[in-house]
mmCIF file of C-alpha atoms and ligand atoms in Angstrom:
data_model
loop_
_atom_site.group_PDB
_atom_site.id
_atom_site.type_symbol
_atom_site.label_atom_id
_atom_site.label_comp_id
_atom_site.label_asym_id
_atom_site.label_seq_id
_atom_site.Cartn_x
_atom_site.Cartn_y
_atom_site.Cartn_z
ATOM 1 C CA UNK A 50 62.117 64.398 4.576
ATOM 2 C CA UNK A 51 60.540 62.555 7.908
ATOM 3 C CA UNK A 52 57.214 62.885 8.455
ATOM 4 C CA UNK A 53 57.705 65.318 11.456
ATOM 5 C CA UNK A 54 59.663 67.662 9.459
ATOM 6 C CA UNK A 55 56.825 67.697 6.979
ATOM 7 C CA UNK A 56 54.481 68.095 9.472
ATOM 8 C CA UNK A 57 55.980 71.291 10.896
ATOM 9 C CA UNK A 58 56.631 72.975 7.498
ATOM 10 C CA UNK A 59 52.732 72.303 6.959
ATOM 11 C CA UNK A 60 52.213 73.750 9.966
ATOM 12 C CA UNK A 61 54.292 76.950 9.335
ATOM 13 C CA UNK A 62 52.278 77.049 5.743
ATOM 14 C CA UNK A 63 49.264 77.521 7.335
ATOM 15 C CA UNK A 64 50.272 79.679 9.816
ATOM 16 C CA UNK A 65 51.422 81.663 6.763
ATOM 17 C CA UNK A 66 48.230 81.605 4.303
ATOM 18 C CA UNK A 67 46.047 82.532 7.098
ATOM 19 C CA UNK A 68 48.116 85.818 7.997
ATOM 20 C CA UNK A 69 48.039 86.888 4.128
ATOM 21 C CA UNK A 70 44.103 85.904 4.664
ATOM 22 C CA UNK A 71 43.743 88.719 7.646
ATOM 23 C CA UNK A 72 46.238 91.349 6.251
ATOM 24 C CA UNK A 73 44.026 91.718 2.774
ATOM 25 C CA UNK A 74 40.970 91.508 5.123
ATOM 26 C CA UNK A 75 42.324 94.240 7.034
ATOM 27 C CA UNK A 76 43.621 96.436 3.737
ATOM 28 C CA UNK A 77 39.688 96.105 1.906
ATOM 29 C CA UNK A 78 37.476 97.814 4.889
ATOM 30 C CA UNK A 79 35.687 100.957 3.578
ATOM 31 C CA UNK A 80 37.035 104.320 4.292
ATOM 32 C CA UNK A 81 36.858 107.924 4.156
ATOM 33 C CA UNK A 82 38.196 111.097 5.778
ATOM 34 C CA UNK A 83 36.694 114.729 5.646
ATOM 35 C CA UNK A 84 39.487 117.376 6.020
ATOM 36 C CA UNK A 85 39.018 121.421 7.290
ATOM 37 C CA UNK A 86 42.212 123.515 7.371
ATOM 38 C CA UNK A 87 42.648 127.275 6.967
ATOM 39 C CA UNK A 88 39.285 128.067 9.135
ATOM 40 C CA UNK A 89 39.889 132.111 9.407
ATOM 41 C CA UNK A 90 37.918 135.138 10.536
ATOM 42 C CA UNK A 91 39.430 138.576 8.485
ATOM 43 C CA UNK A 92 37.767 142.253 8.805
ATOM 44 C CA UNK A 93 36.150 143.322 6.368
ATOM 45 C CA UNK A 94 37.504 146.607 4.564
ATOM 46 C CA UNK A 95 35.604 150.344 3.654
ATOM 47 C CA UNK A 96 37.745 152.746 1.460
ATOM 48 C CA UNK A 97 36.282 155.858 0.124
ATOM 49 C CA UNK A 98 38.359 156.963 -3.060
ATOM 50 C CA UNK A 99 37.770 160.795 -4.434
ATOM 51 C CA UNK A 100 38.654 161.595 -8.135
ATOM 52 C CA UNK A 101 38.348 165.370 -9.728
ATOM 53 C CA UNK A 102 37.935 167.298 -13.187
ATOM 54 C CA UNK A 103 38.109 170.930 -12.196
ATOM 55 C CA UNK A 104 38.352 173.835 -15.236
ATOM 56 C CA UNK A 105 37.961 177.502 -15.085
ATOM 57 C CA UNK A 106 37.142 179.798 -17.958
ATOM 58 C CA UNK A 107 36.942 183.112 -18.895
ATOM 59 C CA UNK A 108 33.807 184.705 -20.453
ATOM 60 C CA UNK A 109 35.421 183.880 -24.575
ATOM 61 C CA UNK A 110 35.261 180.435 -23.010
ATOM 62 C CA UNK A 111 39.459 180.198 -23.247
ATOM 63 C CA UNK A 112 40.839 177.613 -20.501
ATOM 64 C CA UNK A 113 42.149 180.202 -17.512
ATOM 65 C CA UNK A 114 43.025 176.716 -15.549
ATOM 66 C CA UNK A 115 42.575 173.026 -14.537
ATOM 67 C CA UNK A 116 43.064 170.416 -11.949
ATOM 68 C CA UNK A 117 42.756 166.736 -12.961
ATOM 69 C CA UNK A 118 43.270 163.836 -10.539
ATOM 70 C CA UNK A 119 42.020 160.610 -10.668
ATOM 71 C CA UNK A 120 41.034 158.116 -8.019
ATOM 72 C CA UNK A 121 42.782 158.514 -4.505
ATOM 73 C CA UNK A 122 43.304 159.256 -0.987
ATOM 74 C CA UNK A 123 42.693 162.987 -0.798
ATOM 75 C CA UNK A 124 45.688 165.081 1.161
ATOM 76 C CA UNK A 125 44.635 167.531 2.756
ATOM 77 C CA UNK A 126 45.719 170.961 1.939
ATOM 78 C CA UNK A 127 47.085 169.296 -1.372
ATOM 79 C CA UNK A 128 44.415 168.242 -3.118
ATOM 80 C CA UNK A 129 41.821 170.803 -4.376
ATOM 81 C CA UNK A 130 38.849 171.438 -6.671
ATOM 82 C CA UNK A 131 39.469 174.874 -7.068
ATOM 83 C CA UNK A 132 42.546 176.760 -6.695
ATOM 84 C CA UNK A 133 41.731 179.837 -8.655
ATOM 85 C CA UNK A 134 43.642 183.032 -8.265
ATOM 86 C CA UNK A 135 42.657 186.734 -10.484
ATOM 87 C CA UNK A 136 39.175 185.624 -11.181
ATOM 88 C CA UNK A 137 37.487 188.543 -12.766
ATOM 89 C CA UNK A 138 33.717 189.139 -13.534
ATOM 90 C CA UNK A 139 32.268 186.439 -16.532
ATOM 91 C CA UNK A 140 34.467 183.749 -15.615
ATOM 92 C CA UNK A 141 32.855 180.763 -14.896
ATOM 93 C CA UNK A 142 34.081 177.281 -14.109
ATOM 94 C CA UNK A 143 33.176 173.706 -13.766
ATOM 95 C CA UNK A 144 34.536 170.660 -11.611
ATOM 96 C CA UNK A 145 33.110 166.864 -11.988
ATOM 97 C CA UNK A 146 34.107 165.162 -8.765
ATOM 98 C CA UNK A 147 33.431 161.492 -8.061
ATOM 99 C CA UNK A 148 32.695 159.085 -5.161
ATOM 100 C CA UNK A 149 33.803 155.768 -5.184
ATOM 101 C CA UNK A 150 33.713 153.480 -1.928
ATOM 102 C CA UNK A 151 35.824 149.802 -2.722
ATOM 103 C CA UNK A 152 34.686 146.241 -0.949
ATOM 104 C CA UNK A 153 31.653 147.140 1.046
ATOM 105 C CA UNK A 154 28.761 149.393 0.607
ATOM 106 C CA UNK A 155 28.813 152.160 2.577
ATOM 107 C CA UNK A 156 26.554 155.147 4.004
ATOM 108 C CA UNK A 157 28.113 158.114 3.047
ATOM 109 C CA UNK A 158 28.039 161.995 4.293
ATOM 110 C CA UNK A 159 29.586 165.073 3.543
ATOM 111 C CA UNK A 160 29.650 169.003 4.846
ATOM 112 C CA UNK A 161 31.925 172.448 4.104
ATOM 113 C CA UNK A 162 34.579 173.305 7.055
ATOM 114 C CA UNK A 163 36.451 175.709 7.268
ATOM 115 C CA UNK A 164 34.813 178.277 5.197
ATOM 116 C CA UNK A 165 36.418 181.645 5.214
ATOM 117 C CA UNK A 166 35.347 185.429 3.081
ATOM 118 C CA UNK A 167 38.784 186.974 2.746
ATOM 119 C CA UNK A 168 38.541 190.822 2.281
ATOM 120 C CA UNK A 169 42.266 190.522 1.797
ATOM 121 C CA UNK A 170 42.662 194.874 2.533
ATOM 122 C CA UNK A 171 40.387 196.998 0.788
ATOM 123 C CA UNK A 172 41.102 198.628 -2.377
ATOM 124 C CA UNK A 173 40.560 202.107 -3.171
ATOM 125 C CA UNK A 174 37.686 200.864 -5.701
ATOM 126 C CA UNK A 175 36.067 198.872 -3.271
ATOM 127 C CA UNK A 176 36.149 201.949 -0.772
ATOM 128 C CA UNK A 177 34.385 203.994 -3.428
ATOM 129 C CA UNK A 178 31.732 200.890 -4.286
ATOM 130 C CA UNK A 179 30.594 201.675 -0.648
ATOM 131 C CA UNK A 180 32.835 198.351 0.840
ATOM 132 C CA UNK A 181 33.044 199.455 4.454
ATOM 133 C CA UNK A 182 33.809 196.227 6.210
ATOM 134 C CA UNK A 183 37.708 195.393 6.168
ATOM 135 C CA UNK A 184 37.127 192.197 8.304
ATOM 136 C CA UNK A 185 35.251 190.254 5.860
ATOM 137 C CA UNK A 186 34.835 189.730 1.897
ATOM 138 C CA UNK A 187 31.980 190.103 -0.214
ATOM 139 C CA UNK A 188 33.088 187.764 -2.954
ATOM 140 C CA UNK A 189 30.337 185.029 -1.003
ATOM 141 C CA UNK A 190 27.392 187.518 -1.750
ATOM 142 C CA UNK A 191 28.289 187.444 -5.692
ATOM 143 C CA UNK A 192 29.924 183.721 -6.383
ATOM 144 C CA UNK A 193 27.050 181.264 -7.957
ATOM 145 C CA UNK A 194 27.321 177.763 -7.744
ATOM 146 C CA UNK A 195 25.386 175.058 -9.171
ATOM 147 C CA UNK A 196 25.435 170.928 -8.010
ATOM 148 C CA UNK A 197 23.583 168.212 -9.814
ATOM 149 C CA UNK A 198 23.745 164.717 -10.027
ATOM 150 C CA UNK A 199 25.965 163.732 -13.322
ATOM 151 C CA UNK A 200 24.365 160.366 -13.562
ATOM 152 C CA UNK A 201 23.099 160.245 -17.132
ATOM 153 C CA UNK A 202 19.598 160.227 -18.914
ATOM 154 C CA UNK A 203 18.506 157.220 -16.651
ATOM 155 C CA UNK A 204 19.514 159.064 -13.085
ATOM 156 C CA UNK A 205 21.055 156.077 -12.335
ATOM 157 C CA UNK A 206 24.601 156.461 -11.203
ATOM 158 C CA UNK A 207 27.288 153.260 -12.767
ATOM 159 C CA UNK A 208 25.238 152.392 -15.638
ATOM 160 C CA UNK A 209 27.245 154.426 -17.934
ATOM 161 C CA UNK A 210 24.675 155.924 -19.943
ATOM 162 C CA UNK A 211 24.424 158.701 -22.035
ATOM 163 C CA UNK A 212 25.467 161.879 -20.531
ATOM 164 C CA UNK A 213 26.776 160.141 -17.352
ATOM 165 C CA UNK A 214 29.978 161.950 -15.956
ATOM 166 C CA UNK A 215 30.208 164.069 -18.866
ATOM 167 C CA UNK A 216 30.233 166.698 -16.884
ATOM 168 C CA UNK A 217 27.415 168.639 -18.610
ATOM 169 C CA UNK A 218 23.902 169.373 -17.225
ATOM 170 C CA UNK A 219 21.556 167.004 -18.942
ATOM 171 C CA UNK A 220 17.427 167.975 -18.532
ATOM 172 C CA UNK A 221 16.903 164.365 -17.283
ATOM 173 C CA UNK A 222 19.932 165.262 -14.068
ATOM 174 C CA UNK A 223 18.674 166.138 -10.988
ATOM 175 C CA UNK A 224 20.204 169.507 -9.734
ATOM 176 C CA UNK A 225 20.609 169.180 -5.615
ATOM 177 C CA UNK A 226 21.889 172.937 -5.460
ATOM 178 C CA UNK A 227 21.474 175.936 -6.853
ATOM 179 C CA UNK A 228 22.758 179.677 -5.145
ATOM 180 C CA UNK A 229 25.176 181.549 -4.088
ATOM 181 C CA UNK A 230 28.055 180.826 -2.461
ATOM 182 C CA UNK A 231 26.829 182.128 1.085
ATOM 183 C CA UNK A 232 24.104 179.726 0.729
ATOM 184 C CA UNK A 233 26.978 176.964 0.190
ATOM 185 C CA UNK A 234 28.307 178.140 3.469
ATOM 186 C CA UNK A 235 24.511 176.898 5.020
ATOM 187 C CA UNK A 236 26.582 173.245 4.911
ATOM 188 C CA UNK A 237 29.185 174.359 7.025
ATOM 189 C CA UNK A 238 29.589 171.872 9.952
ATOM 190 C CA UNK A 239 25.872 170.476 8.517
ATOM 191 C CA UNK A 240 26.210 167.359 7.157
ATOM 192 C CA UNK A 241 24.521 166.232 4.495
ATOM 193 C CA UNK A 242 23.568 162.067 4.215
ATOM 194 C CA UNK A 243 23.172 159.766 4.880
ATOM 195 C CA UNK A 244 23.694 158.938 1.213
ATOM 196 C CA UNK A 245 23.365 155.129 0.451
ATOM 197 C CA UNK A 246 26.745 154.268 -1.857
ATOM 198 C CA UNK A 247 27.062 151.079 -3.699
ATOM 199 C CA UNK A 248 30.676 149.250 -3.215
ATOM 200 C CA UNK A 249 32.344 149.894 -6.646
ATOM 201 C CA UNK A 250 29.996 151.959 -8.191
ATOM 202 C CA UNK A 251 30.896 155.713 -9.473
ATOM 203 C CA UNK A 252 29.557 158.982 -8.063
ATOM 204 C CA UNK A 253 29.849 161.698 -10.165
ATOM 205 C CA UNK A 254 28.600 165.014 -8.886
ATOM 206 C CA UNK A 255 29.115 168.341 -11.022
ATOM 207 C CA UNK A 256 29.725 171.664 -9.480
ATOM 208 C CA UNK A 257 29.204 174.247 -12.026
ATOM 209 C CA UNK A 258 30.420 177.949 -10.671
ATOM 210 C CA UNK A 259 30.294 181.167 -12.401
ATOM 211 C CA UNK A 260 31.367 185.002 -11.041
ATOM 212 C CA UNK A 261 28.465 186.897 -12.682
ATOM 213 C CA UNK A 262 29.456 189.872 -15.503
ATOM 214 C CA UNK A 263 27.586 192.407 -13.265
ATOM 215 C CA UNK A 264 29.845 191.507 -9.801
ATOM 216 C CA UNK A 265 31.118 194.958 -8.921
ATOM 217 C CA UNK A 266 34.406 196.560 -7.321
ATOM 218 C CA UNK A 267 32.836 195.716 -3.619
ATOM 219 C CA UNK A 268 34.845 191.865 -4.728
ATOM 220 C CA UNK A 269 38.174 193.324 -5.980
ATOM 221 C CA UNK A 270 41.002 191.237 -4.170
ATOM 222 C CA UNK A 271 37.772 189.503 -1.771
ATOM 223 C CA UNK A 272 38.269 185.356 -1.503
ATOM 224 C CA UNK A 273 35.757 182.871 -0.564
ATOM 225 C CA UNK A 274 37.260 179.833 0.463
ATOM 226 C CA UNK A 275 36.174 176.202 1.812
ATOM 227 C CA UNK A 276 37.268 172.716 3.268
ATOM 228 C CA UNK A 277 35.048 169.600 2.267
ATOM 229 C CA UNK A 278 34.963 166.297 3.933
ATOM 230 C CA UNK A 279 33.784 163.303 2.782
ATOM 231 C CA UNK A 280 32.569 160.759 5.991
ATOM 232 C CA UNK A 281 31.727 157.063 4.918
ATOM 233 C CA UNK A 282 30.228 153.903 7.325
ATOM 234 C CA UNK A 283 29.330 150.602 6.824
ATOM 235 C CA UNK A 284 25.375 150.096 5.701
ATOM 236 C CA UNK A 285 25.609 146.250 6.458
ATOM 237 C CA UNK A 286 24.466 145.860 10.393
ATOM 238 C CA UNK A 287 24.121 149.413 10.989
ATOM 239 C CA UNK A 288 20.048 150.349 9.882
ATOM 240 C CA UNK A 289 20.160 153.714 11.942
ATOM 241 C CA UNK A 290 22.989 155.774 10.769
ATOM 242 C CA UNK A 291 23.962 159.142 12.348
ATOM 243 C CA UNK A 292 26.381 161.432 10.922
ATOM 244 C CA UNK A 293 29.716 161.841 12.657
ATOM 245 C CA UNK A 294 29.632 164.311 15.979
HETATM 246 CA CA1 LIG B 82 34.299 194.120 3.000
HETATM 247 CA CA1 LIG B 83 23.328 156.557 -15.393
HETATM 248 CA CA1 LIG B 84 25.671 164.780 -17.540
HETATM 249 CA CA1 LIG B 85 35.482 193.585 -0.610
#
């Protein structure tokens, strides 16, 4: 090998050892990278859920009836607390409904529509009781009903304490009405709220009812007969809540 042959392959050596020098300098710098994906904005969500316990009895205490659903969307015109037909002096009755409003808490409101006293023709016994009005029933003058708050011993509803949505009247549960069913009617079109409701947590209200053993012939045939809705909003951002108009 001449020397200028030598000379160029030294050259191309060095060319050679100083590019591996810069590519490993290049390949050793410190790095890092932060990384966002998915960024998203979604609605929040408010759904009110009704369930229902509903029995009627007679005066022995034998079951005349019931209607049991659990959680849902109520139908309208489908789904009832009370559907009784041939109720007769003595019986008496008792339904356990409950609230429950998913993902959000909520404000929550409710009043009677569509209330209606049936005289449904007059019978010759209610003639003779001294019933002189064929456009309206008298059952609404006669029909008790009691509502209390079936939260238990500590009046705290979703703790799941003793007596909680057993749908029996404890001493320690607040009663929030008491009277007959005419003064039920007073919450027609009135609602009542706002009542605060925790997301998740169960409701129950009890709705005791009885036709009393000294209801006379003035009822025979007479209906009393009502439409409930339930109105929910959301509590967060909202400190002033009116009912619906
Ligand atoms: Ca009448
Ligand atoms: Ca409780
Ligand atoms: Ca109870
Ligand atoms: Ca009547």
């Amino acid at each position: 090998m001449n020397r200028k042959i030598k000379s160029i392959l030294g050259s191309i050596l060095v060319i050679a050892m100083v590019t591996a020098m810069l590519t490993v300098g290049t390949k050793s710098f410190f790095s890092d990278l932060e990384v966002s994906t998915g960024n998203t904005f979604t609605a929040g969500t408010m759904d009110l859920k009704i369930d229902c316990n509903s029995k009627w009895y007679d005066a022995a205490g034998n079951e005349k009836g019931s209607i049991y659903f659990d959680e849902k969307d109520l139908i309208a015109g489908e789904d009832k607390f009370f559907n009784w037909d041939d109720i007769k002096p003595g019986d008496h009755g008792e339904a356990t409904i409950s609230i429950h409003v998913y993902d959000n808490d909520a404000w929550g409101w409710l009043h009677l529509i569509d209330v209606k006293n049936d005289e449904n023709g007059l019978m010759e016994p209610e003639i003779a009781a001294g019933d002189n009005t064929t456009d309206e029933g008298e059952m609404n003058k006669y029909l008790q009903f009691m509502i209390w708050r079936d939260w238990g011993e500590d009046g705290i509803p979703g703790t799941n304490d003793e007596g909680e949505g057993d749908n029996i009247l404890q001493d320690t549960e607040e009663i929030v009405f008491k009277g007959t069913a005419a003064d039920l009617a007073g919450y027609e079109c009135n609602w009542l709220g706002p009542y605060e409701l925790k997301a998740c947590v169960t409701y129950y209200f009890g709705i005791a009812w009885q036709l009393p053993f000294d209801t006379g012939n003035i009822v025979q045939s007479d209906s009393f007969s009502f439409g409930i809705e339930f109105y929910v909003e959301q509590i967060a951002n909202n400190p002033n809540p009116q009912p619906p108009s």
